[in-house]
Amino acid sequence: MGGIKNREAKRAAAKVFSSGGGGGAKGPAIIDKRGQEEKCPHCDRVFKQNNRLKEHIAKQHTEQVQQDQAAVAGPATQAAAPKQAAASNSSAGRPAASGLKALNAATTASAAAASRRGSSGSTSSSTKAVANSSTAVASTSVGTSSMQMFDVGSRAGFYTEKSPKLMLHEWCTQQTRPRPKYKAVPVDPEKGGGFRARVVLPDPKLPGSDRDVVVWLDGDHAADGEEEALQRGAVAALQAVAGDRSLDYILPVRYRQLWKDIKNKAAERAEAQRRSAAAAAERKAR
């Protein structure tokens, strides 16, 4: 069987030695660069250590290095500039899809009206109608998006408010309680109609027992729809379990007055109970 002749001599000439650390027959090959000299690319100095060469270039040839980098980056920057400008122009020229559809519809309607009238005055008025309609569409879309409420089960998106149901869900999560249960109860039409809400906060250890927190929304705050009644019921439940916190500052604006009304009624009920207990104790003392 043939083999490599003068293996050790060739390794020594190539400055390669085997450490044998790999456990195999050959072991990892490591190039020995000790004693090799490196020349500065900007002058005639020669260094035996790579770190010394880098320090020398950083101190003595800073301007030359910057010029080389600028010369290399210049053509690439010039080539990328037209692409960036075209991309910015195309993105700036694209309006929103909904706004464009509404504007096209308004333009078509105004053009039809102008053609029926057939006068220059009607053309100017149709142009004003186009501007007004586009402004109304934009204001409506902004108003709708600015009042989006993040509720339990909502999809990912941009929201500006948290719903009372979501806030109650977060409170139950912090208290390691099960999820709250909601039920909309219709109100007798003779008493005003609408819907009340019953909210049950199950006990973490004994759900379904008398330890559950059950909160009813008063008939004075009944809502026209079931979902709105459930949201108001969540406000009442938050007031019952976290009434000592100023949650009205983070509730949606339309539920802040409801929070205050429920809080005031709870304070009146507590005061009445205190007076009743004091009167009963006084009668018992006699």
JSON list of N, CA and C in Angstrom, two decimals, residues 64-124:
[
{"chain": "A", "resi": 64, "resn": "GLN", "atom": "N", "xyz": [-6.38, 58.01, 5.27]},
{"chain": "A", "resi": 64, "resn": "GLN", "atom": "CA", "xyz": [-6.32, 57.12, 4.10]},
{"chain": "A", "resi": 64, "resn": "GLN", "atom": "C", "xyz": [-7.38, 56.02, 4.17]},
{"chain": "A", "resi": 65, "resn": "VAL", "atom": "N", "xyz": [-7.60, 55.50, 5.39]},
{"chain": "A", "resi": 65, "resn": "VAL", "atom": "CA", "xyz": [-8.63, 54.47, 5.54]},
{"chain": "A", "resi": 65, "resn": "VAL", "atom": "C", "xyz": [-10.01, 55.05, 5.24]},
{"chain": "A", "resi": 66, "resn": "GLN", "atom": "N", "xyz": [-10.29, 56.26, 5.71]},
{"chain": "A", "resi": 66, "resn": "GLN", "atom": "CA", "xyz": [-11.58, 56.89, 5.44]},
{"chain": "A", "resi": 66, "resn": "GLN", "atom": "C", "xyz": [-11.77, 57.16, 3.96]},
{"chain": "A", "resi": 67, "resn": "GLN", "atom": "N", "xyz": [-10.72, 57.59, 3.29]},
{"chain": "A", "resi": 67, "resn": "GLN", "atom": "CA", "xyz": [-10.82, 57.82, 1.85]},
{"chain": "A", "resi": 67, "resn": "GLN", "atom": "C", "xyz": [-11.09, 56.53, 1.09]},
{"chain": "A", "resi": 68, "resn": "ASP", "atom": "N", "xyz": [-10.44, 55.45, 1.51]},
{"chain": "A", "resi": 68, "resn": "ASP", "atom": "CA", "xyz": [-10.69, 54.16, 0.86]},
{"chain": "A", "resi": 68, "resn": "ASP", "atom": "C", "xyz": [-12.12, 53.70, 1.06]},
{"chain": "A", "resi": 69, "resn": "GLN", "atom": "N", "xyz": [-12.62, 53.87, 2.29]},
{"chain": "A", "resi": 69, "resn": "GLN", "atom": "CA", "xyz": [-14.01, 53.47, 2.55]},
{"chain": "A", "resi": 69, "resn": "GLN", "atom": "C", "xyz": [-15.00, 54.32, 1.76]},
{"chain": "A", "resi": 70, "resn": "ALA", "atom": "N", "xyz": [-14.73, 55.63, 1.65]},
{"chain": "A", "resi": 70, "resn": "ALA", "atom": "CA", "xyz": [-15.61, 56.49, 0.87]},
{"chain": "A", "resi": 70, "resn": "ALA", "atom": "C", "xyz": [-15.57, 56.12, -0.61]},
{"chain": "A", "resi": 71, "resn": "ALA", "atom": "N", "xyz": [-14.38, 55.77, -1.12]},
{"chain": "A", "resi": 71, "resn": "ALA", "atom": "CA", "xyz": [-14.27, 55.39, -2.52]},
{"chain": "A", "resi": 71, "resn": "ALA", "atom": "C", "xyz": [-15.02, 54.10, -2.82]},
{"chain": "A", "resi": 72, "resn": "VAL", "atom": "N", "xyz": [-15.02, 53.19, -1.83]},
{"chain": "A", "resi": 72, "resn": "VAL", "atom": "CA", "xyz": [-15.73, 51.92, -2.03]},
{"chain": "A", "resi": 72, "resn": "VAL", "atom": "C", "xyz": [-17.24, 52.12, -1.89]},
{"chain": "A", "resi": 73, "resn": "ALA", "atom": "N", "xyz": [-17.67, 52.94, -0.92]},
{"chain": "A", "resi": 73, "resn": "ALA", "atom": "CA", "xyz": [-19.10, 53.12, -0.66]},
{"chain": "A", "resi": 73, "resn": "ALA", "atom": "C", "xyz": [-19.75, 54.09, -1.63]},
{"chain": "A", "resi": 74, "resn": "GLY", "atom": "N", "xyz": [-18.97, 54.93, -2.32]},
{"chain": "A", "resi": 74, "resn": "GLY", "atom": "CA", "xyz": [-19.54, 55.93, -3.22]},
{"chain": "A", "resi": 74, "resn": "GLY", "atom": "C", "xyz": [-20.36, 55.35, -4.35]},
{"chain": "A", "resi": 75, "resn": "PRO", "atom": "N", "xyz": [-19.82, 54.46, -5.16]},
{"chain": "A", "resi": 75, "resn": "PRO", "atom": "CA", "xyz": [-20.63, 53.90, -6.26]},
{"chain": "A", "resi": 75, "resn": "PRO", "atom": "C", "xyz": [-21.86, 53.16, -5.78]},
{"chain": "A", "resi": 76, "resn": "ALA", "atom": "N", "xyz": [-21.74, 52.44, -4.66]},
{"chain": "A", "resi": 76, "resn": "ALA", "atom": "CA", "xyz": [-22.90, 51.70, -4.16]},
{"chain": "A", "resi": 76, "resn": "ALA", "atom": "C", "xyz": [-24.01, 52.64, -3.71]},
{"chain": "A", "resi": 77, "resn": "THR", "atom": "N", "xyz": [-23.61, 53.77, -3.07]},
{"chain": "A", "resi": 77, "resn": "THR", "atom": "CA", "xyz": [-24.61, 54.74, -2.62]},
{"chain": "A", "resi": 77, "resn": "THR", "atom": "C", "xyz": [-25.30, 55.41, -3.80]},
{"chain": "A", "resi": 78, "resn": "GLN", "atom": "N", "xyz": [-24.51, 55.74, -4.84]},
{"chain": "A", "resi": 78, "resn": "GLN", "atom": "CA", "xyz": [-25.09, 56.37, -6.02]},
{"chain": "A", "resi": 78, "resn": "GLN", "atom": "C", "xyz": [-26.05, 55.44, -6.74]},
{"chain": "A", "resi": 79, "resn": "ALA", "atom": "N", "xyz": [-25.73, 54.15, -6.74]},
{"chain": "A", "resi": 79, "resn": "ALA", "atom": "CA", "xyz": [-26.61, 53.18, -7.41]},
{"chain": "A", "resi": 79, "resn": "ALA", "atom": "C", "xyz": [-27.89, 52.96, -6.63]},
{"chain": "A", "resi": 80, "resn": "ALA", "atom": "N", "xyz": [-27.81, 53.04, -5.29]},
{"chain": "A", "resi": 80, "resn": "ALA", "atom": "CA", "xyz": [-28.99, 52.79, -4.46]},
{"chain": "A", "resi": 80, "resn": "ALA", "atom": "C", "xyz": [-29.89, 54.00, -4.36]},
{"chain": "A", "resi": 81, "resn": "ALA", "atom": "N", "xyz": [-29.36, 55.21, -4.59]},
{"chain": "A", "resi": 81, "resn": "ALA", "atom": "CA", "xyz": [-30.16, 56.43, -4.43]},
{"chain": "A", "resi": 81, "resn": "ALA", "atom": "C", "xyz": [-31.36, 56.48, -5.36]},
{"chain": "A", "resi": 82, "resn": "PRO", "atom": "N", "xyz": [-31.21, 56.19, -6.70]},
{"chain": "A", "resi": 82, "resn": "PRO", "atom": "CA", "xyz": [-32.41, 56.22, -7.55]},
{"chain": "A", "resi": 82, "resn": "PRO", "atom": "C", "xyz": [-33.48, 55.23, -7.12]},
{"chain": "A", "resi": 83, "resn": "LYS", "atom": "N", "xyz": [-33.07, 54.04, -6.64]},
{"chain": "A", "resi": 83, "resn": "LYS", "atom": "CA", "xyz": [-34.05, 53.05, -6.20]},
{"chain": "A", "resi": 83, "resn": "LYS", "atom": "C", "xyz": [-34.82, 53.55, -4.99]},
{"chain": "A", "resi": 84, "resn": "GLN", "atom": "N", "xyz": [-34.12, 54.17, -4.04]},
{"chain": "A", "resi": 84, "resn": "GLN", "atom": "CA", "xyz": [-34.80, 54.69, -2.86]},
{"chain": "A", "resi": 84, "resn": "GLN", "atom": "C", "xyz": [-35.75, 55.82, -3.22]},
{"chain": "A", "resi": 85, "resn": "ALA", "atom": "N", "xyz": [-35.32, 56.70, -4.14]},
{"chain": "A", "resi": 85, "resn": "ALA", "atom": "CA", "xyz": [-36.19, 57.80, -4.55]},
{"chain": "A", "resi": 85, "resn": "ALA", "atom": "C", "xyz": [-37.44, 57.28, -5.25]},
{"chain": "A", "resi": 86, "resn": "ALA", "atom": "N", "xyz": [-37.24, 56.25, -6.10]},
{"chain": "A", "resi": 86, "resn": "ALA", "atom": "CA", "xyz": [-38.41, 55.69, -6.79]},
{"chain": "A", "resi": 86, "resn": "ALA", "atom": "C", "xyz": [-39.36, 55.03, -5.81]},
{"chain": "A", "resi": 87, "resn": "ALA", "atom": "N", "xyz": [-38.79, 54.33, -4.82]},
{"chain": "A", "resi": 87, "resn": "ALA", "atom": "CA", "xyz": [-39.65, 53.68, -3.82]},
{"chain": "A", "resi": 87, "resn": "ALA", "atom": "C", "xyz": [-40.43, 54.69, -3.01]},
{"chain": "A", "resi": 88, "resn": "SER", "atom": "N", "xyz": [-39.76, 55.79, -2.59]},
{"chain": "A", "resi": 88, "resn": "SER", "atom": "CA", "xyz": [-40.45, 56.82, -1.81]},
{"chain": "A", "resi": 88, "resn": "SER", "atom": "C", "xyz": [-41.53, 57.50, -2.62]},
{"chain": "A", "resi": 89, "resn": "ASN", "atom": "N", "xyz": [-41.25, 57.74, -3.93]},
{"chain": "A", "resi": 89, "resn": "ASN", "atom": "CA", "xyz": [-42.26, 58.38, -4.77]},
{"chain": "A", "resi": 89, "resn": "ASN", "atom": "C", "xyz": [-43.47, 57.49, -4.96]},
{"chain": "A", "resi": 90, "resn": "SER", "atom": "N", "xyz": [-43.20, 56.20, -5.17]},
{"chain": "A", "resi": 90, "resn": "SER", "atom": "CA", "xyz": [-44.32, 55.26, -5.36]},
{"chain": "A", "resi": 90, "resn": "SER", "atom": "C", "xyz": [-45.15, 55.13, -4.10]},
{"chain": "A", "resi": 91, "resn": "SER", "atom": "N", "xyz": [-44.49, 55.07, -2.93]},
{"chain": "A", "resi": 91, "resn": "SER", "atom": "CA", "xyz": [-45.23, 54.95, -1.67]},
{"chain": "A", "resi": 91, "resn": "SER", "atom": "C", "xyz": [-45.99, 56.22, -1.36]},
{"chain": "A", "resi": 92, "resn": "ALA", "atom": "N", "xyz": [-45.40, 57.40, -1.71]},
{"chain": "A", "resi": 92, "resn": "ALA", "atom": "CA", "xyz": [-46.11, 58.65, -1.44]},
{"chain": "A", "resi": 92, "resn": "ALA", "atom": "C", "xyz": [-47.28, 58.84, -2.38]},
{"chain": "A", "resi": 93, "resn": "GLY", "atom": "N", "xyz": [-47.17, 58.27, -3.59]},
{"chain": "A", "resi": 93, "resn": "GLY", "atom": "CA", "xyz": [-48.24, 58.43, -4.55]},
{"chain": "A", "resi": 93, "resn": "GLY", "atom": "C", "xyz": [-49.39, 57.50, -4.36]},
{"chain": "A", "resi": 94, "resn": "ARG", "atom": "N", "xyz": [-49.29, 56.52, -3.48]},
{"chain": "A", "resi": 94, "resn": "ARG", "atom": "CA", "xyz": [-50.36, 55.56, -3.26]},
{"chain": "A", "resi": 94, "resn": "ARG", "atom": "C", "xyz": [-51.25, 56.03, -2.12]},
{"chain": "A", "resi": 95, "resn": "PRO", "atom": "N", "xyz": [-52.47, 56.42, -2.32]},
{"chain": "A", "resi": 95, "resn": "PRO", "atom": "CA", "xyz": [-53.37, 56.77, -1.20]},
{"chain": "A", "resi": 95, "resn": "PRO", "atom": "C", "xyz": [-53.91, 55.52, -0.57]},
{"chain": "A", "resi": 96, "resn": "ALA", "atom": "N", "xyz": [-54.64, 55.69, 0.54]},
{"chain": "A", "resi": 96, "resn": "ALA", "atom": "CA", "xyz": [-55.27, 54.56, 1.21]},
{"chain": "A", "resi": 96, "resn": "ALA", "atom": "C", "xyz": [-56.34, 53.98, 0.30]},
{"chain": "A", "resi": 97, "resn": "ALA", "atom": "N", "xyz": [-56.53, 52.65, 0.38]},
{"chain": "A", "resi": 97, "resn": "ALA", "atom": "CA", "xyz": [-57.46, 51.98, -0.51]},
{"chain": "A", "resi": 97, "resn": "ALA", "atom": "C", "xyz": [-58.89, 52.45, -0.28]},
{"chain": "A", "resi": 98, "resn": "SER", "atom": "N", "xyz": [-59.29, 52.55, 1.00]},
{"chain": "A", "resi": 98, "resn": "SER", "atom": "CA", "xyz": [-60.66, 52.98, 1.28]},
{"chain": "A", "resi": 98, "resn": "SER", "atom": "C", "xyz": [-60.90, 54.42, 0.86]},
{"chain": "A", "resi": 99, "resn": "GLY", "atom": "N", "xyz": [-59.92, 55.30, 1.14]},
{"chain": "A", "resi": 99, "resn": "GLY", "atom": "CA", "xyz": [-60.07, 56.70, 0.74]},
{"chain": "A", "resi": 99, "resn": "GLY", "atom": "C", "xyz": [-60.14, 56.85, -0.76]},
{"chain": "A", "resi": 100, "resn": "LEU", "atom": "N", "xyz": [-59.35, 56.06, -1.51]},
{"chain": "A", "resi": 100, "resn": "LEU", "atom": "CA", "xyz": [-59.35, 56.14, -2.96]},
{"chain": "A", "resi": 100, "resn": "LEU", "atom": "C", "xyz": [-60.69, 55.70, -3.53]},
{"chain": "A", "resi": 101, "resn": "LYS", "atom": "N", "xyz": [-61.26, 54.62, -2.99]},
{"chain": "A", "resi": 101, "resn": "LYS", "atom": "CA", "xyz": [-62.56, 54.15, -3.46]},
{"chain": "A", "resi": 101, "resn": "LYS", "atom": "C", "xyz": [-63.63, 55.20, -3.21]},
{"chain": "A", "resi": 102, "resn": "ALA", "atom": "N", "xyz": [-63.61, 55.78, -2.00]},
{"chain": "A", "resi": 102, "resn": "ALA", "atom": "CA", "xyz": [-64.63, 56.79, -1.68]},
{"chain": "A", "resi": 102, "resn": "ALA", "atom": "C", "xyz": [-64.47, 58.01, -2.57]},
{"chain": "A", "resi": 103, "resn": "LEU", "atom": "N", "xyz": [-63.21, 58.42, -2.82]},
{"chain": "A", "resi": 103, "resn": "LEU", "atom": "CA", "xyz": [-62.97, 59.59, -3.66]},
{"chain": "A", "resi": 103, "resn": "LEU", "atom": "C", "xyz": [-63.41, 59.33, -5.08]},
{"chain": "A", "resi": 104, "resn": "ASN", "atom": "N", "xyz": [-63.14, 58.14, -5.61]},
{"chain": "A", "resi": 104, "resn": "ASN", "atom": "CA", "xyz": [-63.57, 57.80, -6.96]},
{"chain": "A", "resi": 104, "resn": "ASN", "atom": "C", "xyz": [-65.09, 57.81, -7.06]},
{"chain": "A", "resi": 105, "resn": "ALA", "atom": "N", "xyz": [-65.77, 57.24, -6.05]},
{"chain": "A", "resi": 105, "resn": "ALA", "atom": "CA", "xyz": [-67.23, 57.22, -6.06]},
{"chain": "A", "resi": 105, "resn": "ALA", "atom": "C", "xyz": [-67.80, 58.63, -6.05]},
{"chain": "A", "resi": 106, "resn": "ALA", "atom": "N", "xyz": [-67.21, 59.50, -5.18]},
{"chain": "A", "resi": 106, "resn": "ALA", "atom": "CA", "xyz": [-67.69, 60.88, -5.11]},
{"chain": "A", "resi": 106, "resn": "ALA", "atom": "C", "xyz": [-67.44, 61.61, -6.41]},
{"chain": "A", "resi": 107, "resn": "THR", "atom": "N", "xyz": [-66.27, 61.37, -7.05]},
{"chain": "A", "resi": 107, "resn": "THR", "atom": "CA", "xyz": [-65.96, 62.02, -8.32]},
{"chain": "A", "resi": 107, "resn": "THR", "atom": "C", "xyz": [-66.93, 61.60, -9.40]},
{"chain": "A", "resi": 108, "resn": "THR", "atom": "N", "xyz": [-67.24, 60.30, -9.46]},
{"chain": "A", "resi": 108, "resn": "THR", "atom": "CA", "xyz": [-68.18, 59.80, -10.47]},
{"chain": "A", "resi": 108, "resn": "THR", "atom": "C", "xyz": [-69.56, 60.43, -10.29]},
{"chain": "A", "resi": 109, "resn": "ALA", "atom": "N", "xyz": [-70.04, 60.49, -9.04]},
{"chain": "A", "resi": 109, "resn": "ALA", "atom": "CA", "xyz": [-71.36, 61.07, -8.79]},
{"chain": "A", "resi": 109, "resn": "ALA", "atom": "C", "xyz": [-71.39, 62.54, -9.15]},
{"chain": "A", "resi": 110, "resn": "SER", "atom": "N", "xyz": [-70.32, 63.26, -8.81]},
{"chain": "A", "resi": 110, "resn": "SER", "atom": "CA", "xyz": [-70.30, 64.70, -9.10]},
{"chain": "A", "resi": 110, "resn": "SER", "atom": "C", "xyz": [-70.22, 64.94, -10.61]},
{"chain": "A", "resi": 111, "resn": "ALA", "atom": "N", "xyz": [-69.45, 64.11, -11.31]},
{"chain": "A", "resi": 111, "resn": "ALA", "atom": "CA", "xyz": [-69.35, 64.27, -12.76]},
{"chain": "A", "resi": 111, "resn": "ALA", "atom": "C", "xyz": [-70.68, 64.01, -13.43]},
{"chain": "A", "resi": 112, "resn": "ALA", "atom": "N", "xyz": [-71.42, 63.00, -12.93]},
{"chain": "A", "resi": 112, "resn": "ALA", "atom": "CA", "xyz": [-72.74, 62.72, -13.50]},
{"chain": "A", "resi": 112, "resn": "ALA", "atom": "C", "xyz": [-73.69, 63.89, -13.27]},
{"chain": "A", "resi": 113, "resn": "ALA", "atom": "N", "xyz": [-73.61, 64.49, -12.06]},
{"chain": "A", "resi": 113, "resn": "ALA", "atom": "CA", "xyz": [-74.47, 65.64, -11.78]},
{"chain": "A", "resi": 113, "resn": "ALA", "atom": "C", "xyz": [-74.11, 66.82, -12.66]},
{"chain": "A", "resi": 114, "resn": "ALA", "atom": "N", "xyz": [-72.80, 67.02, -12.88]},
{"chain": "A", "resi": 114, "resn": "ALA", "atom": "CA", "xyz": [-72.38, 68.14, -13.72]},
{"chain": "A", "resi": 114, "resn": "ALA", "atom": "C", "xyz": [-72.83, 67.95, -15.16]},
{"chain": "A", "resi": 115, "resn": "SER", "atom": "N", "xyz": [-72.76, 66.71, -15.66]},
{"chain": "A", "resi": 115, "resn": "SER", "atom": "CA", "xyz": [-73.18, 66.46, -17.04]},
{"chain": "A", "resi": 115, "resn": "SER", "atom": "C", "xyz": [-74.68, 66.67, -17.20]},
{"chain": "A", "resi": 116, "resn": "ARG", "atom": "N", "xyz": [-75.45, 66.35, -16.17]},
{"chain": "A", "resi": 116, "resn": "ARG", "atom": "CA", "xyz": [-76.90, 66.58, -16.27]},
{"chain": "A", "resi": 116, "resn": "ARG", "atom": "C", "xyz": [-77.23, 68.07, -16.27]},
{"chain": "A", "resi": 117, "resn": "ARG", "atom": "N", "xyz": [-76.50, 68.81, -15.46]},
{"chain": "A", "resi": 117, "resn": "ARG", "atom": "CA", "xyz": [-76.81, 70.24, -15.40]},
{"chain": "A", "resi": 117, "resn": "ARG", "atom": "C", "xyz": [-76.28, 70.98, -16.62]},
{"chain": "A", "resi": 118, "resn": "GLY", "atom": "N", "xyz": [-75.01, 70.59, -17.03]},
{"chain": "A", "resi": 118, "resn": "GLY", "atom": "CA", "xyz": [-74.44, 71.16, -18.25]},
{"chain": "A", "resi": 118, "resn": "GLY", "atom": "C", "xyz": [-74.08, 72.61, -18.14]},
{"chain": "A", "resi": 119, "resn": "SER", "atom": "N", "xyz": [-73.59, 73.07, -17.02]},
{"chain": "A", "resi": 119, "resn": "SER", "atom": "CA", "xyz": [-73.20, 74.47, -16.86]},
{"chain": "A", "resi": 119, "resn": "SER", "atom": "C", "xyz": [-71.90, 74.52, -16.10]},
{"chain": "A", "resi": 120, "resn": "SER", "atom": "N", "xyz": [-71.17, 75.64, -16.27]},
{"chain": "A", "resi": 120, "resn": "SER", "atom": "CA", "xyz": [-69.90, 75.80, -15.58]},
{"chain": "A", "resi": 120, "resn": "SER", "atom": "C", "xyz": [-70.10, 75.97, -14.09]},
{"chain": "A", "resi": 121, "resn": "GLY", "atom": "N", "xyz": [-71.17, 76.65, -13.68]},
{"chain": "A", "resi": 121, "resn": "GLY", "atom": "CA", "xyz": [-71.42, 76.84, -12.26]},
{"chain": "A", "resi": 121, "resn": "GLY", "atom": "C", "xyz": [-71.66, 75.53, -11.56]},
{"chain": "A", "resi": 122, "resn": "SER", "atom": "N", "xyz": [-72.38, 74.65, -12.23]},
{"chain": "A", "resi": 122, "resn": "SER", "atom": "CA", "xyz": [-72.61, 73.34, -11.62]},
{"chain": "A", "resi": 122, "resn": "SER", "atom": "C", "xyz": [-71.33, 72.55, -11.54]},
{"chain": "A", "resi": 123, "resn": "THR", "atom": "N", "xyz": [-70.40, 72.75, -12.49]},
{"chain": "A", "resi": 123, "resn": "THR", "atom": "CA", "xyz": [-69.12, 72.05, -12.44]},
{"chain": "A", "resi": 123, "resn": "THR", "atom": "C", "xyz": [-68.32, 72.47, -11.23]},
{"chain": "A", "resi": 124, "resn": "SER", "atom": "N", "xyz": [-68.28, 73.79, -10.95]},
{"chain": "A", "resi": 124, "resn": "SER", "atom": "CA", "xyz": [-67.54, 74.25, -9.77]},
{"chain": "A", "resi": 124, "resn": "SER", "atom": "C", "xyz": [-68.17, 73.73, -8.49]}
]
